[in-house]
Coordinates of C-alpha atoms in Angstrom, one line a residue:
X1 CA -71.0 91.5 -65.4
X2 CA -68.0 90.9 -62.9
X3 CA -69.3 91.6 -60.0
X4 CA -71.6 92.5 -57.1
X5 CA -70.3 95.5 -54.6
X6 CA -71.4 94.5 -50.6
X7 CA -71.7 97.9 -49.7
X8 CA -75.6 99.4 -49.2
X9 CA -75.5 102.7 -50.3
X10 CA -78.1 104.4 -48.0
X11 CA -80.6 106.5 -49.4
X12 CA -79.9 105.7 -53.2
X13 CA -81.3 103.2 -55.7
X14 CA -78.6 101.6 -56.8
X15 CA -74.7 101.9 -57.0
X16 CA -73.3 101.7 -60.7
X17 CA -69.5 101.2 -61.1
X18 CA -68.5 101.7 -64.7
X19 CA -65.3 101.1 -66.3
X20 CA -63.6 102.6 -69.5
X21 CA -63.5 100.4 -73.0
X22 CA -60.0 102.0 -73.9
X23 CA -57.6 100.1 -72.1
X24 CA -56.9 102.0 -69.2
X25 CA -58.6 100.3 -66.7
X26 CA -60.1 103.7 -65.1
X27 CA -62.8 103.1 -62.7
X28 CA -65.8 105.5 -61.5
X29 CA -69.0 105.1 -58.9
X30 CA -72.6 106.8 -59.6
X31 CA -75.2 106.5 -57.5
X32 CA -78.7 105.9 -59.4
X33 CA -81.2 108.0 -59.8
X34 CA -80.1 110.9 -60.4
X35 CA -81.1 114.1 -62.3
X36 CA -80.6 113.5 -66.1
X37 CA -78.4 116.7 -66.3
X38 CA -76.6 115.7 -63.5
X39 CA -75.2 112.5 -64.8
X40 CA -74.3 114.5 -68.6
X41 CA -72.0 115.6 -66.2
X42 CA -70.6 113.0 -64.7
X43 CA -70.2 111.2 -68.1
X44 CA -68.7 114.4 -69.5
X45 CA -66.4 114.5 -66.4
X46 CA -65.3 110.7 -66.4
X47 CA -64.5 111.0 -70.5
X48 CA -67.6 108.7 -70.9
X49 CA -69.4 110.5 -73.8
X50 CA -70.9 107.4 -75.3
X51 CA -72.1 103.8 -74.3
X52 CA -69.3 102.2 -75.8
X53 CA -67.0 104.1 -74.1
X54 CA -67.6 102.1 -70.8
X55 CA -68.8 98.7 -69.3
X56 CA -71.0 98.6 -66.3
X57 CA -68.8 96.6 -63.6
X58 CA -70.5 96.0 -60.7
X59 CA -72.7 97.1 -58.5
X60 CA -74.4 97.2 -54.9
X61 CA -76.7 94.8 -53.8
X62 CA -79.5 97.6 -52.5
X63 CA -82.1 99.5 -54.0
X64 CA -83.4 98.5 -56.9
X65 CA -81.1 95.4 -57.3
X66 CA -82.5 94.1 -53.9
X67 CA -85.7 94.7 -54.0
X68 CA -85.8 93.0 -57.8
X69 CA -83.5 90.1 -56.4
X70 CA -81.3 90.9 -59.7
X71 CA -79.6 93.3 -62.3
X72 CA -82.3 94.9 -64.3
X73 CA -79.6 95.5 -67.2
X74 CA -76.6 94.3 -69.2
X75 CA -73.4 95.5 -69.1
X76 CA -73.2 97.4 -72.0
X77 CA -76.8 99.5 -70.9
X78 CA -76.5 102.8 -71.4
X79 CA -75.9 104.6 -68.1
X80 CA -79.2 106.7 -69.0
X81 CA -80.9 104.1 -69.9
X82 CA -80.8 102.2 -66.6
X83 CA -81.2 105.7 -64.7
X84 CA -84.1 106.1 -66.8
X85 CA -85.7 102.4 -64.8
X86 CA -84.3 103.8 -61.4
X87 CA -86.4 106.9 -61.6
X88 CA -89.8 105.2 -63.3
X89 CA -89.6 102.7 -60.4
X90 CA -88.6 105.4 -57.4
X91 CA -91.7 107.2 -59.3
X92 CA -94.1 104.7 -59.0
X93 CA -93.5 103.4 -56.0
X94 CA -94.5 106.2 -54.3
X95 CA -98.2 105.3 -55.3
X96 CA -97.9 101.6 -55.7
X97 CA -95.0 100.0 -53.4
X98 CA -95.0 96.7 -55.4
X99 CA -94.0 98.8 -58.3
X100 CA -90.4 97.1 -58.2
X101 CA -92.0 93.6 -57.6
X102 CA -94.0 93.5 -60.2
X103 CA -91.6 94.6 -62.8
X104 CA -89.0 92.2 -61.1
X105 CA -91.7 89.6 -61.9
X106 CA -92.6 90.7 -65.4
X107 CA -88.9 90.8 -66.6
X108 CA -88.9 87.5 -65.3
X109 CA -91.8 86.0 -66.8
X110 CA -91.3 87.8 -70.0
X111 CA -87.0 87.4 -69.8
X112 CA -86.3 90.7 -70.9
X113 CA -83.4 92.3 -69.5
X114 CA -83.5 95.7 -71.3
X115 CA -83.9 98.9 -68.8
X116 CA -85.7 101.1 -71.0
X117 CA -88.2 98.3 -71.5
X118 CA -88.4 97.7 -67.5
X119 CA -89.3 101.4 -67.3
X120 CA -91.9 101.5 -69.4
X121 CA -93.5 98.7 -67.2
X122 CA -92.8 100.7 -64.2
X123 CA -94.8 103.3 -65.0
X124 CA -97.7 101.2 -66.0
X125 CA -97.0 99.4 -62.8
X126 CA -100.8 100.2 -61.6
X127 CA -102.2 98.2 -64.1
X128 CA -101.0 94.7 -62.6
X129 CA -102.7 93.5 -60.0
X130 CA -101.4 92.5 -56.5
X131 CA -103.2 89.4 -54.8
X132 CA -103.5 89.7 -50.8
X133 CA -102.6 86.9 -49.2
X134 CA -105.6 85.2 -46.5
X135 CA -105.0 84.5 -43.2
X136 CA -106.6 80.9 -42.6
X137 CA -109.6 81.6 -40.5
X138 CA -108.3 80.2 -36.9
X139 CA -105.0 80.9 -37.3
X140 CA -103.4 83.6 -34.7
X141 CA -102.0 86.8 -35.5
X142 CA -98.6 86.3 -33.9
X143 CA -98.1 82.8 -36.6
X144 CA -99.1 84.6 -39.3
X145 CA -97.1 87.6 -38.8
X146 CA -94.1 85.5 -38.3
X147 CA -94.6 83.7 -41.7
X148 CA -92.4 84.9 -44.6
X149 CA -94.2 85.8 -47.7
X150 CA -93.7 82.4 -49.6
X151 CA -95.1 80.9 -46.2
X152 CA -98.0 83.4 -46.1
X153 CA -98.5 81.9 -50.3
X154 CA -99.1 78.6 -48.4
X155 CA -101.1 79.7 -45.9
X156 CA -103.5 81.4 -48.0
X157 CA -103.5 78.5 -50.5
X158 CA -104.2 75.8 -47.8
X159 CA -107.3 77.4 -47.0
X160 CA -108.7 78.3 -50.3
X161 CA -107.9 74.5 -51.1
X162 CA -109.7 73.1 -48.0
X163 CA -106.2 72.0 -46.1
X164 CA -106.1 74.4 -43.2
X165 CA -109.6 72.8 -41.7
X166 CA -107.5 69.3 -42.2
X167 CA -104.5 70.6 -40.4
X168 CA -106.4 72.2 -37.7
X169 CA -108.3 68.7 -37.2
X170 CA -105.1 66.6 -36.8
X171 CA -103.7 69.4 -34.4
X172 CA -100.6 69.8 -36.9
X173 CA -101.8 73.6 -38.0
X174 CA -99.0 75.4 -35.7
X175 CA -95.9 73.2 -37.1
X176 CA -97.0 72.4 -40.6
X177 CA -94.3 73.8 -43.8
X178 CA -96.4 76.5 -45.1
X179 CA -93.3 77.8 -47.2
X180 CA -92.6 74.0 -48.3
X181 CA -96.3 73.5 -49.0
X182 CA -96.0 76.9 -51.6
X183 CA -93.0 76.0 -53.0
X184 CA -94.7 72.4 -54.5
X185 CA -97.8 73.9 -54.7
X186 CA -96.6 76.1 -57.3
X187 CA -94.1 73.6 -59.0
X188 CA -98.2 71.3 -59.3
X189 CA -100.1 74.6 -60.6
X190 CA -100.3 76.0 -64.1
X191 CA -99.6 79.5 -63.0
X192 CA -96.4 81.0 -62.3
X193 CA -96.7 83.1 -59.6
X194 CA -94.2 85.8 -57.2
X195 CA -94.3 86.6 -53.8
X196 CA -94.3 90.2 -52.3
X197 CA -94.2 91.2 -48.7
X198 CA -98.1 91.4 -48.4
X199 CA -99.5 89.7 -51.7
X200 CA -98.3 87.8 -55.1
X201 CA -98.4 88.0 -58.6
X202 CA -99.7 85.3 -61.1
X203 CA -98.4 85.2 -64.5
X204 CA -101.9 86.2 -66.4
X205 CA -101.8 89.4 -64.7
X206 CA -98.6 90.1 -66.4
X207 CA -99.9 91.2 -70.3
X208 CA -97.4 91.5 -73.1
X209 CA -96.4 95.1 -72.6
X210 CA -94.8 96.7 -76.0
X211 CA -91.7 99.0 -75.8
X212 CA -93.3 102.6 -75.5
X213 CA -91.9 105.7 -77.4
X214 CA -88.6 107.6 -76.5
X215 CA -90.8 110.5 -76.1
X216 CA -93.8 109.0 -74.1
X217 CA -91.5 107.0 -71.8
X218 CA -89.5 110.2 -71.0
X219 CA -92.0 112.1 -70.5
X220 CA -94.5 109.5 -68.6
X221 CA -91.5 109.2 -65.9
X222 CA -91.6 113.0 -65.5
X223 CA -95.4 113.1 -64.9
X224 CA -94.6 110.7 -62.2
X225 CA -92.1 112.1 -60.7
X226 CA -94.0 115.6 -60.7
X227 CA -97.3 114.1 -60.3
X228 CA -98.3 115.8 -63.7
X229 CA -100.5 114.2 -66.1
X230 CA -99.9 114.1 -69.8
X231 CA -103.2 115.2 -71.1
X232 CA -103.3 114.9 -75.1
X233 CA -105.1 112.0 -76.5
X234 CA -104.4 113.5 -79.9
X235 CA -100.5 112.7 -79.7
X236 CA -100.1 108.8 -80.4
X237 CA -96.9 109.0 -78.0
X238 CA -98.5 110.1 -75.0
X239 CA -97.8 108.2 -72.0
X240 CA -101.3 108.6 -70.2
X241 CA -103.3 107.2 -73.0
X242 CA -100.9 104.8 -74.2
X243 CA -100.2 102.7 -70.7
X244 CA -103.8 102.5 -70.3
X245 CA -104.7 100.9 -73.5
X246 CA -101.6 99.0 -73.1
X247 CA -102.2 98.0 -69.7
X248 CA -105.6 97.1 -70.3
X249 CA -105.8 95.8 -73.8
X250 CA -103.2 93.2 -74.4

């Protein structure tokens, strides 16, 4: 993918530029998510009918991209395909705000790339846990709120491993590397593990989720957006049943 654009888009996900396959170098911007008719339109307007008819070339650092610290998708994704993640994770976010973290950190632990995938986990986002981070007992509020969250990680980890009481002894509690004390911590420790802004994620939290259907991922991002629920145990492809068995199961 060639290339990152600087500019924040204020109050949108993400900013897609995509540019045509057939050799004339023509350029267009779409801000992500957006209504599913909405961008028909825009593709039908920019001549972009079909996924091989354009690249994805760039795109803003903001939204989704920031908060996931990368590009949830290829360049050859299909346009709906990654507006398809935007809207499963602007969904569920508004009941779980670690909803883009924890898919950042599942992609990542799993290495899958694919958008339609990463959506799937978004709306099954409930179903991994977040881990709160512990304030050593004795340390003051204005430290602790000035830690970032891989310092908090240490913090937390120092006292459930009996360090913090050491630290506090030999007067070094107020200067000591939390971050630095994390970052080897982990690199020692069997688990992988991802930071968010008030807890982290451990790899055995993170189950092997399979690929749900076209129809049950479409239509489980529309209950969220709504706040619907899809009700019918009887259909195989329905999104409320399957992400809980998924979720839960594997």
């Amino acid at each position: 993918m060639s290339d990152c654009i600087d500019d924040r888009i204020e109050g949108n996900f993400v900013f897609l530029a995509v540019r045509a396959t057939d050799g004339s170098g023509r350029r267009a911007g779409v801000d992500l998510p957006m209504d599913p008719d909405e961008l028909a339109r825009f593709e039908g307007e920019q001549g972009l009918m079909a996924p091989s008819d354009y690249r994805i070339d760039g795109y803003s650092k903001d939204g989704i991209v920031g908060r996931m610290g990368f590009a949830p998708f290829r360049d050859d994704s299909p346009l709906e395909d990654v507006n398809l993640l935007c809207r499963a994770v602007d969904a569920a976010s508004r009941s779980d705000p670690h909803a883009a973290d924890k898919v950042a950190a599942w992609a990542e632990c799993w290495e899958v790339d694919d958008p339609r995938v990463l959506a799937g986990v978004a709306v099954r986002s409930a179903d991994i846990p977040i881990h709160r981070y512990s304030r050593p007992r004795g340390m003051d509020d204005l430290q602790w709120r000035g830690l970032d969250p891989l310092g908090r990680l240490g913090a937390s980890m120092s006292e459930e491993r009996g360090l913090y009481g050491a630290l506090r002894s030999g007067g070094v509690a107020d200067s000591f590397d939390y971050a630095g004390y994390a970052y080897a911590a982990r690199e020692d420790d069997d688990r992988q593990m991802w930071c968010s802004d008030d807890g982290y994620i451990v790899d055995a939290d993170l189950p092997n989720m399979p690929p749900l259907s076209a129809r049950g991922l479409e239509d489980a991002v529309a209950a969220l957006e709504t706040g619907a629920a899809v009700m019918d145990p009887a259909d195989p492809t329905n999104m409320a049943v399957t992400a809980a068995e998924s979720g839960r199961a594997l």
